[in-house]
Amino acid sequence: MKILAVNAGSSSLKVQLLEMPEEKLIAKAQVERIGLENAVVTVKYDFDENGKGKTWEIRDAVINGHPDAVKAVMDKFTEFNVIENVDDIKGVGHRIVQGGEYFSKTEIVTDYVSEKVLELAELAPHHNKAEHDGYVAFKQIVPNAVHTMVFDTAYHQSIPEERYIFPLPYKYYTQYKVRRYGAHGTSHKYIASVIKEYYGKDEYKLISCHLGSGASLCAIENGKSVDTSMGFTPLGGIMMGTRCGDLDPSILFYLMNKENLTPDQMNRICNYDSGLQGLSERSSDMRDIDKGEAEGEKLSFLARKVYVNRVAQFIDISHIT
């Protein structure tokens, strides 16, 4: 049985075609710079027993939106004979960042699920809408498959109330569901399952570190999330590639007054111009920070030290005793 695993970002699309239940990778594709100039489409297929396969790539594609990206991938999968008929694909799994308090597990997509994903886009403005666009595009091309949604926030629904509530007037939780949701739940849950298998027991405690351009840490006890660094949105928590993570909220008001910034402008600075990018004034990629350090750049050293310090701080205060 063939299934598709889909991860749609605001300007990217990642897809894997798998043979199940063997979990054999048949093909994978990535589309970058969706909606921007010179989009990049990469397809890998025909893998041997060592995991090496053929690669096809175009670096100046015109990809105006997720429907174009999905069509480009599926056309190449057909051209390279990794699928003969779209009806051979029996399931499509879509990664969704924000499931709010509505979803604590993977869900088969219904009108209700689809509507809630869009409703929750306010809490993940750079993710949910794009991920829903990916779902709609695949649903049109693979209409007879079972489509499911896997929510990054679902794993964190086990966090106790005293750890997910923010110290704001309680009415903001009851009226607007302002609380800690976390993210990267699928990654943290997988790490927990591997640790359980490795140690062969159900009772254990660990700190899971998902460190990338987007990053979060998770305190796990006996397989369940009991605390996480990310907050109301993926902006909160530790310092990341372009996100500032947690800071004194007064800083935002101060800078908005000083530079006459709108909320949207301040939000963009915190999400896209901060983190490693902002501190190093070089890059959001740690590999580039490495190069900066090798060249003696003071800000590259500073960016790494702050990043490491923020990770260590959360580990130190996490609820694992």
mmCIF file of C-alpha atoms in Angstrom:
data_model
loop_
_atom_site.group_PDB
_atom_site.id
_atom_site.type_symbol
_atom_site.label_atom_id
_atom_site.label_comp_id
_atom_site.label_asym_id
_atom_site.label_seq_id
_atom_site.Cartn_x
_atom_site.Cartn_y
_atom_site.Cartn_z
ATOM 1 C CA MET A 1 0.000 0.000 0.000
ATOM 2 C CA LYS A 2 1.393 3.398 -0.990
ATOM 3 C CA ILE A 3 0.991 6.473 1.201
ATOM 4 C CA LEU A 4 2.198 10.062 1.004
ATOM 5 C CA ALA A 5 3.674 11.956 3.964
ATOM 6 C CA VAL A 6 3.289 15.707 3.423
ATOM 7 C CA ASN A 7 4.863 18.677 5.192
ATOM 8 C CA ALA A 8 3.770 21.990 3.678
ATOM 9 C CA GLY A 9 5.445 25.195 4.844
ATOM 10 C CA SER A 10 4.677 28.814 4.045
ATOM 11 C CA SER A 11 7.052 28.740 1.059
ATOM 12 C CA SER A 12 8.020 25.074 0.866
ATOM 13 C CA LEU A 13 6.664 21.570 0.357
ATOM 14 C CA LYS A 14 8.244 18.284 1.438
ATOM 15 C CA VAL A 15 6.780 14.957 0.332
ATOM 16 C CA GLN A 16 7.707 11.297 0.823
ATOM 17 C CA LEU A 17 6.096 8.369 -0.986
ATOM 18 C CA LEU A 18 6.244 5.196 1.121
ATOM 19 C CA GLU A 19 5.331 1.554 0.696
ATOM 20 C CA MET A 20 3.514 0.400 3.818
ATOM 21 C CA PRO A 21 3.633 -1.429 6.143
ATOM 22 C CA GLU A 22 7.269 -2.042 5.155
ATOM 23 C CA GLU A 23 8.009 1.693 5.534
ATOM 24 C CA LYS A 24 10.049 1.489 2.335
ATOM 25 C CA LEU A 25 10.916 4.857 0.825
ATOM 26 C CA ILE A 26 9.916 4.933 -2.847
ATOM 27 C CA ALA A 27 10.516 8.592 -3.662
ATOM 28 C CA LYS A 28 10.753 11.983 -2.012
ATOM 29 C CA ALA A 29 10.493 15.551 -3.225
ATOM 30 C CA GLN A 30 11.056 19.072 -1.998
ATOM 31 C CA VAL A 31 9.840 22.370 -3.411
ATOM 32 C CA GLU A 32 11.456 25.549 -2.099
ATOM 33 C CA ARG A 33 10.697 29.248 -2.631
ATOM 34 C CA ILE A 34 7.012 28.753 -3.428
ATOM 35 C CA GLY A 35 5.583 32.059 -4.615
ATOM 36 C CA LEU A 36 9.045 33.575 -5.021
ATOM 37 C CA GLU A 37 11.369 33.921 -7.984
ATOM 38 C CA ASN A 38 13.465 30.951 -9.077
ATOM 39 C CA ALA A 39 11.691 28.212 -7.148
ATOM 40 C CA VAL A 40 13.642 24.971 -6.666
ATOM 41 C CA VAL A 41 12.064 21.549 -7.233
ATOM 42 C CA THR A 42 14.043 18.434 -6.239
ATOM 43 C CA VAL A 43 12.908 14.829 -6.687
ATOM 44 C CA LYS A 44 14.800 11.722 -5.534
ATOM 45 C CA TYR A 45 13.724 8.215 -6.556
ATOM 46 C CA ASP A 46 14.838 4.711 -7.587
ATOM 47 C CA PHE A 47 16.671 4.041 -4.324
ATOM 48 C CA ASP A 48 19.018 1.056 -3.989
ATOM 49 C CA GLU A 49 19.537 -1.087 -0.887
ATOM 50 C CA ASN A 50 22.008 1.497 0.456
ATOM 51 C CA GLY A 51 19.483 4.324 0.203
ATOM 52 C CA LYS A 52 21.139 5.976 -2.787
ATOM 53 C CA GLY A 53 18.919 7.037 -5.654
ATOM 54 C CA LYS A 54 18.576 9.187 -8.719
ATOM 55 C CA THR A 55 18.089 12.945 -8.367
ATOM 56 C CA TRP A 56 16.235 15.343 -10.641
ATOM 57 C CA GLU A 57 16.278 19.072 -9.940
ATOM 58 C CA ILE A 58 15.256 22.362 -11.501
ATOM 59 C CA ARG A 59 16.355 25.654 -9.919
ATOM 60 C CA ASP A 60 14.398 28.252 -11.886
ATOM 61 C CA ALA A 61 10.874 26.863 -11.756
ATOM 62 C CA VAL A 62 7.747 29.029 -11.648
ATOM 63 C CA ILE A 63 5.753 27.855 -8.622
ATOM 64 C CA ASN A 64 3.086 30.416 -7.786
ATOM 65 C CA GLY A 65 1.413 28.522 -4.960
ATOM 66 C CA HIS A 66 0.958 25.171 -3.260
ATOM 67 C CA PRO A 67 -1.316 23.809 -6.037
ATOM 68 C CA ASP A 68 1.545 24.395 -8.502
ATOM 69 C CA ALA A 69 4.010 22.755 -6.118
ATOM 70 C CA VAL A 70 1.833 19.682 -5.607
ATOM 71 C CA LYS A 71 1.223 19.326 -9.352
ATOM 72 C CA ALA A 72 4.954 19.625 -10.087
ATOM 73 C CA VAL A 73 5.770 16.854 -7.604
ATOM 74 C CA MET A 74 2.999 14.508 -8.702
ATOM 75 C CA ASP A 75 3.802 15.047 -12.395
ATOM 76 C CA LYS A 76 7.409 14.025 -11.758
ATOM 77 C CA PHE A 77 6.377 11.026 -9.673
ATOM 78 C CA THR A 78 4.295 9.892 -12.646
ATOM 79 C CA GLU A 79 7.004 10.697 -15.205
ATOM 80 C CA PHE A 80 9.587 8.695 -13.255
ATOM 81 C CA ASN A 81 7.132 5.784 -12.873
ATOM 82 C CA VAL A 82 7.156 5.817 -9.080
ATOM 83 C CA ILE A 83 3.348 5.842 -9.354
ATOM 84 C CA GLU A 84 1.303 4.457 -12.240
ATOM 85 C CA ASN A 85 -2.075 5.680 -11.043
ATOM 86 C CA VAL A 86 -2.945 8.153 -8.282
ATOM 87 C CA ASP A 87 -5.508 5.662 -7.007
ATOM 88 C CA ASP A 88 -2.573 3.451 -6.004
ATOM 89 C CA ILE A 89 -2.057 5.961 -3.183
ATOM 90 C CA LYS A 90 -4.361 4.882 -0.377
ATOM 91 C CA GLY A 91 -3.469 7.451 2.259
ATOM 92 C CA VAL A 92 -2.059 10.974 2.586
ATOM 93 C CA GLY A 93 -0.820 12.254 5.932
ATOM 94 C CA HIS A 94 -0.507 16.014 6.428
ATOM 95 C CA ARG A 95 1.588 17.631 9.149
ATOM 96 C CA ILE A 96 -0.267 20.524 10.839
ATOM 97 C CA VAL A 97 1.420 22.748 13.423
ATOM 98 C CA GLN A 98 -1.540 24.029 15.447
ATOM 99 C CA GLY A 99 -4.393 21.814 16.589
ATOM 100 C CA GLY A 100 -5.342 23.901 19.609
ATOM 101 C CA GLU A 101 -7.389 22.118 22.249
ATOM 102 C CA TYR A 102 -9.523 20.511 19.558
ATOM 103 C CA PHE A 103 -7.175 17.671 18.632
ATOM 104 C CA SER A 104 -5.123 15.359 20.847
ATOM 105 C CA LYS A 105 -4.498 12.695 18.192
ATOM 106 C CA THR A 106 -4.247 12.154 14.443
ATOM 107 C CA GLU A 107 -7.567 12.821 12.714
ATOM 108 C CA ILE A 108 -9.133 11.718 9.430
ATOM 109 C CA VAL A 109 -9.893 14.975 7.619
ATOM 110 C CA THR A 110 -13.552 15.979 7.645
ATOM 111 C CA ASP A 111 -15.177 19.339 6.989
ATOM 112 C CA TYR A 112 -15.040 19.957 10.747
ATOM 113 C CA VAL A 113 -11.305 19.206 10.964
ATOM 114 C CA SER A 114 -10.574 21.315 7.903
ATOM 115 C CA GLU A 115 -12.526 24.279 9.297
ATOM 116 C CA LYS A 116 -10.773 24.102 12.668
ATOM 117 C CA VAL A 117 -7.326 24.058 11.048
ATOM 118 C CA LEU A 118 -8.151 27.329 9.295
ATOM 119 C CA GLU A 119 -9.716 28.781 12.445
ATOM 120 C CA LEU A 120 -6.480 28.056 14.333
ATOM 121 C CA ALA A 121 -4.351 29.807 11.716
ATOM 122 C CA GLU A 122 -4.397 32.846 14.023
ATOM 123 C CA LEU A 123 -2.222 30.859 16.432
ATOM 124 C CA ALA A 124 0.204 29.682 13.744
ATOM 125 C CA PRO A 125 -0.081 32.314 10.997
ATOM 126 C CA HIS A 126 2.995 31.128 9.125
ATOM 127 C CA HIS A 127 1.999 27.455 9.171
ATOM 128 C CA ASN A 128 -1.657 26.395 9.346
ATOM 129 C CA LYS A 129 -2.858 28.235 6.251
ATOM 130 C CA ALA A 130 -0.013 26.900 4.096
ATOM 131 C CA GLU A 131 -0.498 23.390 5.456
ATOM 132 C CA HIS A 132 -4.216 23.580 4.708
ATOM 133 C CA ASP A 133 -3.409 24.798 1.174
ATOM 134 C CA GLY A 134 -1.252 21.696 0.757
ATOM 135 C CA TYR A 135 -4.101 19.476 1.921
ATOM 136 C CA VAL A 136 -6.566 21.062 -0.523
ATOM 137 C CA ALA A 137 -4.118 20.690 -3.418
ATOM 138 C CA PHE A 138 -3.432 17.009 -2.697
ATOM 139 C CA LYS A 139 -7.130 16.305 -2.116
ATOM 140 C CA GLN A 140 -7.839 17.524 -5.645
ATOM 141 C CA ILE A 141 -5.158 15.330 -7.212
ATOM 142 C CA VAL A 142 -5.593 12.279 -4.946
ATOM 143 C CA PRO A 143 -9.326 12.459 -4.144
ATOM 144 C CA ASN A 144 -9.913 8.799 -3.333
ATOM 145 C CA ALA A 145 -7.179 8.422 -0.702
ATOM 146 C CA VAL A 146 -7.834 8.730 3.024
ATOM 147 C CA HIS A 147 -6.410 12.071 4.143
ATOM 148 C CA THR A 148 -5.290 12.479 7.742
ATOM 149 C CA MET A 149 -3.830 15.353 9.731
ATOM 150 C CA VAL A 150 -1.118 14.967 12.358
ATOM 151 C CA PHE A 151 -0.889 17.897 14.787
ATOM 152 C CA ASP A 152 2.353 19.177 16.297
ATOM 153 C CA THR A 153 0.457 20.355 19.360
ATOM 154 C CA ALA A 154 -1.378 17.080 20.041
ATOM 155 C CA TYR A 155 1.454 15.439 21.996
ATOM 156 C CA HIS A 156 1.546 18.350 24.447
ATOM 157 C CA GLN A 157 -2.102 18.022 25.499
ATOM 158 C CA SER A 158 -0.856 16.000 28.493
ATOM 159 C CA ILE A 159 0.925 19.029 30.003
ATOM 160 C CA PRO A 160 -0.691 19.929 33.374
ATOM 161 C CA GLU A 161 -2.834 23.052 33.544
ATOM 162 C CA GLU A 162 -0.501 24.846 35.954
ATOM 163 C CA ARG A 163 2.239 24.582 33.322
ATOM 164 C CA TYR A 164 0.283 25.576 30.234
ATOM 165 C CA ILE A 165 -1.609 28.542 31.718
ATOM 166 C CA PHE A 166 0.016 31.978 31.419
ATOM 167 C CA PRO A 167 -0.189 34.452 34.344
ATOM 168 C CA LEU A 168 -2.652 36.717 32.542
ATOM 169 C CA PRO A 169 -6.308 37.413 33.432
ATOM 170 C CA TYR A 170 -7.986 34.002 33.271
ATOM 171 C CA LYS A 171 -10.674 35.357 30.950
ATOM 172 C CA TYR A 172 -8.114 35.420 28.109
ATOM 173 C CA TYR A 173 -7.883 31.655 28.394
ATOM 174 C CA THR A 174 -11.620 31.053 28.614
ATOM 175 C CA GLN A 175 -12.484 33.533 25.839
ATOM 176 C CA TYR A 176 -9.527 33.235 23.468
ATOM 177 C CA LYS A 177 -7.721 30.038 24.555
ATOM 178 C CA VAL A 178 -4.468 31.855 25.283
ATOM 179 C CA ARG A 179 -2.219 29.136 26.725
ATOM 180 C CA ARG A 180 0.962 27.197 26.052
ATOM 181 C CA TYR A 181 0.493 24.838 23.101
ATOM 182 C CA GLY A 182 4.044 23.861 22.165
ATOM 183 C CA ALA A 183 5.070 22.393 18.824
ATOM 184 C CA HIS A 184 7.262 19.680 17.252
ATOM 185 C CA GLY A 185 5.117 17.111 19.047
ATOM 186 C CA THR A 186 5.617 14.447 16.384
ATOM 187 C CA SER A 187 9.393 14.756 16.788
ATOM 188 C CA HIS A 188 9.318 14.656 20.607
ATOM 189 C CA LYS A 189 6.878 11.742 20.612
ATOM 190 C CA TYR A 190 9.135 9.776 18.265
ATOM 191 C CA ILE A 191 12.165 10.385 20.471
ATOM 192 C CA ALA A 192 10.178 9.201 23.489
ATOM 193 C CA SER A 193 9.221 5.983 21.681
ATOM 194 C CA VAL A 194 12.841 5.292 20.717
ATOM 195 C CA ILE A 195 14.016 5.800 24.312
ATOM 196 C CA LYS A 196 11.275 3.478 25.569
ATOM 197 C CA GLU A 197 12.330 0.804 23.091
ATOM 198 C CA TYR A 198 16.023 1.270 23.889
ATOM 199 C CA TYR A 199 15.604 0.947 27.652
ATOM 200 C CA GLY A 200 12.759 -1.556 27.438
ATOM 201 C CA LYS A 201 10.677 0.011 30.191
ATOM 202 C CA ASP A 202 7.635 2.265 30.506
ATOM 203 C CA GLU A 203 8.915 4.457 33.348
ATOM 204 C CA TYR A 204 11.581 6.960 32.370
ATOM 205 C CA LYS A 205 12.332 10.668 32.287
ATOM 206 C CA LEU A 206 14.094 12.604 29.557
ATOM 207 C CA ILE A 207 14.577 15.977 27.918
ATOM 208 C CA SER A 208 14.015 15.890 24.157
ATOM 209 C CA CYS A 209 15.796 18.573 22.120
ATOM 210 C CA HIS A 210 14.481 19.421 18.645
ATOM 211 C CA LEU A 211 17.160 21.834 17.459
ATOM 212 C CA GLY A 212 16.868 23.348 14.014
ATOM 213 C CA SER A 213 15.799 26.621 12.443
ATOM 214 C CA GLY A 214 12.641 26.133 14.494
ATOM 215 C CA ALA A 215 13.551 24.654 17.869
ATOM 216 C CA SER A 216 11.935 23.440 21.062
ATOM 217 C CA LEU A 217 12.685 21.309 24.086
ATOM 218 C CA CYS A 218 10.283 18.945 25.795
ATOM 219 C CA ALA A 219 10.307 17.426 29.271
ATOM 220 C CA ILE A 220 8.934 13.882 28.995
ATOM 221 C CA GLU A 221 7.910 11.572 31.817
ATOM 222 C CA ASN A 222 6.861 7.986 31.114
ATOM 223 C CA GLY A 223 6.227 8.780 27.465
ATOM 224 C CA LYS A 224 4.087 11.871 28.058
ATOM 225 C CA SER A 225 4.938 15.527 27.551
ATOM 226 C CA VAL A 226 4.892 17.335 30.903
ATOM 227 C CA ASP A 227 6.403 20.644 29.785
ATOM 228 C CA THR A 228 7.760 22.273 26.641
ATOM 229 C CA SER A 229 9.694 25.421 25.813
ATOM 230 C CA MET A 230 7.470 26.715 22.999
ATOM 231 C CA GLY A 231 4.493 28.769 24.041
ATOM 232 C CA PHE A 232 1.293 30.222 22.594
ATOM 233 C CA THR A 233 2.825 30.190 19.101
ATOM 234 C CA PRO A 234 6.058 28.801 17.616
ATOM 235 C CA LEU A 235 7.671 32.163 18.398
ATOM 236 C CA GLY A 236 7.976 31.406 22.109
ATOM 237 C CA GLY A 237 10.636 29.382 23.876
ATOM 238 C CA ILE A 238 14.350 29.141 23.194
ATOM 239 C CA MET A 239 16.214 31.260 20.651
ATOM 240 C CA MET A 240 15.922 29.893 17.097
ATOM 241 C CA GLY A 241 17.197 30.546 13.589
ATOM 242 C CA THR A 242 15.206 33.740 13.015
ATOM 243 C CA ARG A 243 12.877 33.796 16.061
ATOM 244 C CA CYS A 244 13.751 35.571 19.282
ATOM 245 C CA GLY A 245 12.061 33.123 21.639
ATOM 246 C CA ASP A 246 11.073 34.250 25.143
ATOM 247 C CA LEU A 247 11.918 37.805 26.206
ATOM 248 C CA ASP A 248 10.600 40.582 28.438
ATOM 249 C CA PRO A 249 7.340 41.751 26.772
ATOM 250 C CA SER A 250 8.194 45.342 27.683
ATOM 251 C CA ILE A 251 10.958 45.234 25.079
ATOM 252 C CA LEU A 252 8.335 44.979 22.339
ATOM 253 C CA PHE A 253 6.369 47.994 23.589
ATOM 254 C CA TYR A 254 9.584 49.964 24.044
ATOM 255 C CA LEU A 255 10.828 49.290 20.501
ATOM 256 C CA MET A 256 7.411 49.909 18.962
ATOM 257 C CA ASN A 257 7.337 53.346 20.582
ATOM 258 C CA LYS A 258 10.952 54.139 19.743
ATOM 259 C CA GLU A 259 10.699 53.186 16.062
ATOM 260 C CA ASN A 260 6.976 53.778 15.517
ATOM 261 C CA LEU A 261 6.405 50.141 14.569
ATOM 262 C CA THR A 262 3.018 48.527 13.942
ATOM 263 C CA PRO A 263 2.179 45.199 15.619
ATOM 264 C CA ASP A 264 2.655 43.436 12.279
ATOM 265 C CA GLN A 265 6.093 45.006 11.834
ATOM 266 C CA MET A 266 7.145 44.036 15.346
ATOM 267 C CA ASN A 267 5.817 40.528 14.794
ATOM 268 C CA ARG A 268 7.927 40.212 11.648
ATOM 269 C CA ILE A 269 11.063 41.392 13.443
ATOM 270 C CA CYS A 270 10.561 38.807 16.187
ATOM 271 C CA ASN A 271 9.781 35.964 13.750
ATOM 272 C CA TYR A 272 12.113 36.629 10.822
ATOM 273 C CA ASP A 273 14.861 39.073 11.832
ATOM 274 C CA SER A 274 15.872 37.837 15.269
ATOM 275 C CA GLY A 275 17.486 34.711 16.733
ATOM 276 C CA LEU A 276 20.772 33.602 15.211
ATOM 277 C CA GLN A 277 20.091 35.825 12.198
ATOM 278 C CA GLY A 278 19.606 38.960 14.229
ATOM 279 C CA LEU A 279 22.399 38.490 16.745
ATOM 280 C CA SER A 280 25.060 37.286 14.326
ATOM 281 C CA GLU A 281 24.082 39.714 11.555
ATOM 282 C CA ARG A 282 25.281 36.901 9.319
ATOM 283 C CA SER A 283 22.882 33.960 9.018
ATOM 284 C CA SER A 284 20.165 31.872 10.637
ATOM 285 C CA ASP A 285 22.119 28.709 9.754
ATOM 286 C CA MET A 286 24.509 27.355 12.399
ATOM 287 C CA ARG A 287 26.859 26.179 9.652
ATOM 288 C CA ASP A 288 27.325 29.806 8.622
ATOM 289 C CA ILE A 289 27.822 30.769 12.263
ATOM 290 C CA ASP A 290 30.619 28.158 12.381
ATOM 291 C CA LYS A 291 32.277 29.911 9.437
ATOM 292 C CA GLY A 292 31.879 33.255 11.143
ATOM 293 C CA GLU A 293 33.586 31.956 14.261
ATOM 294 C CA ALA A 294 36.410 30.516 12.171
ATOM 295 C CA GLU A 295 36.865 33.984 10.682
ATOM 296 C CA GLY A 296 36.936 35.550 14.131
ATOM 297 C CA GLU A 297 33.565 37.325 13.959
ATOM 298 C CA LYS A 298 32.616 38.473 17.449
ATOM 299 C CA LEU A 299 28.867 38.382 16.782
ATOM 300 C CA SER A 300 29.021 34.785 15.548
ATOM 301 C CA PHE A 301 30.639 33.769 18.851
ATOM 302 C CA LEU A 302 27.997 35.741 20.750
ATOM 303 C CA ALA A 303 25.098 34.213 18.816
ATOM 304 C CA ARG A 304 26.271 30.668 19.562
ATOM 305 C CA LYS A 305 26.851 31.414 23.248
ATOM 306 C CA VAL A 306 23.368 32.902 23.648
ATOM 307 C CA TYR A 307 21.809 29.946 21.804
ATOM 308 C CA VAL A 308 23.588 27.385 23.993
ATOM 309 C CA ASN A 309 22.739 29.361 27.128
ATOM 310 C CA ARG A 310 19.013 29.472 26.290
ATOM 311 C CA VAL A 311 18.918 25.707 25.708
ATOM 312 C CA ALA A 312 20.764 25.070 28.993
ATOM 313 C CA GLN A 313 18.431 27.403 30.880
ATOM 314 C CA PHE A 314 15.337 25.476 29.879
ATOM 315 C CA ILE A 315 16.927 22.127 30.693
ATOM 316 C CA ASP A 316 17.843 23.494 34.111
ATOM 317 C CA ILE A 317 14.298 24.680 34.940
ATOM 318 C CA SER A 318 12.358 21.885 33.229
ATOM 319 C CA HIS A 319 9.981 19.745 35.277
ATOM 320 C CA ILE A 320 12.076 16.599 35.331
ATOM 321 C CA THR A 321 13.350 15.705 38.794
#
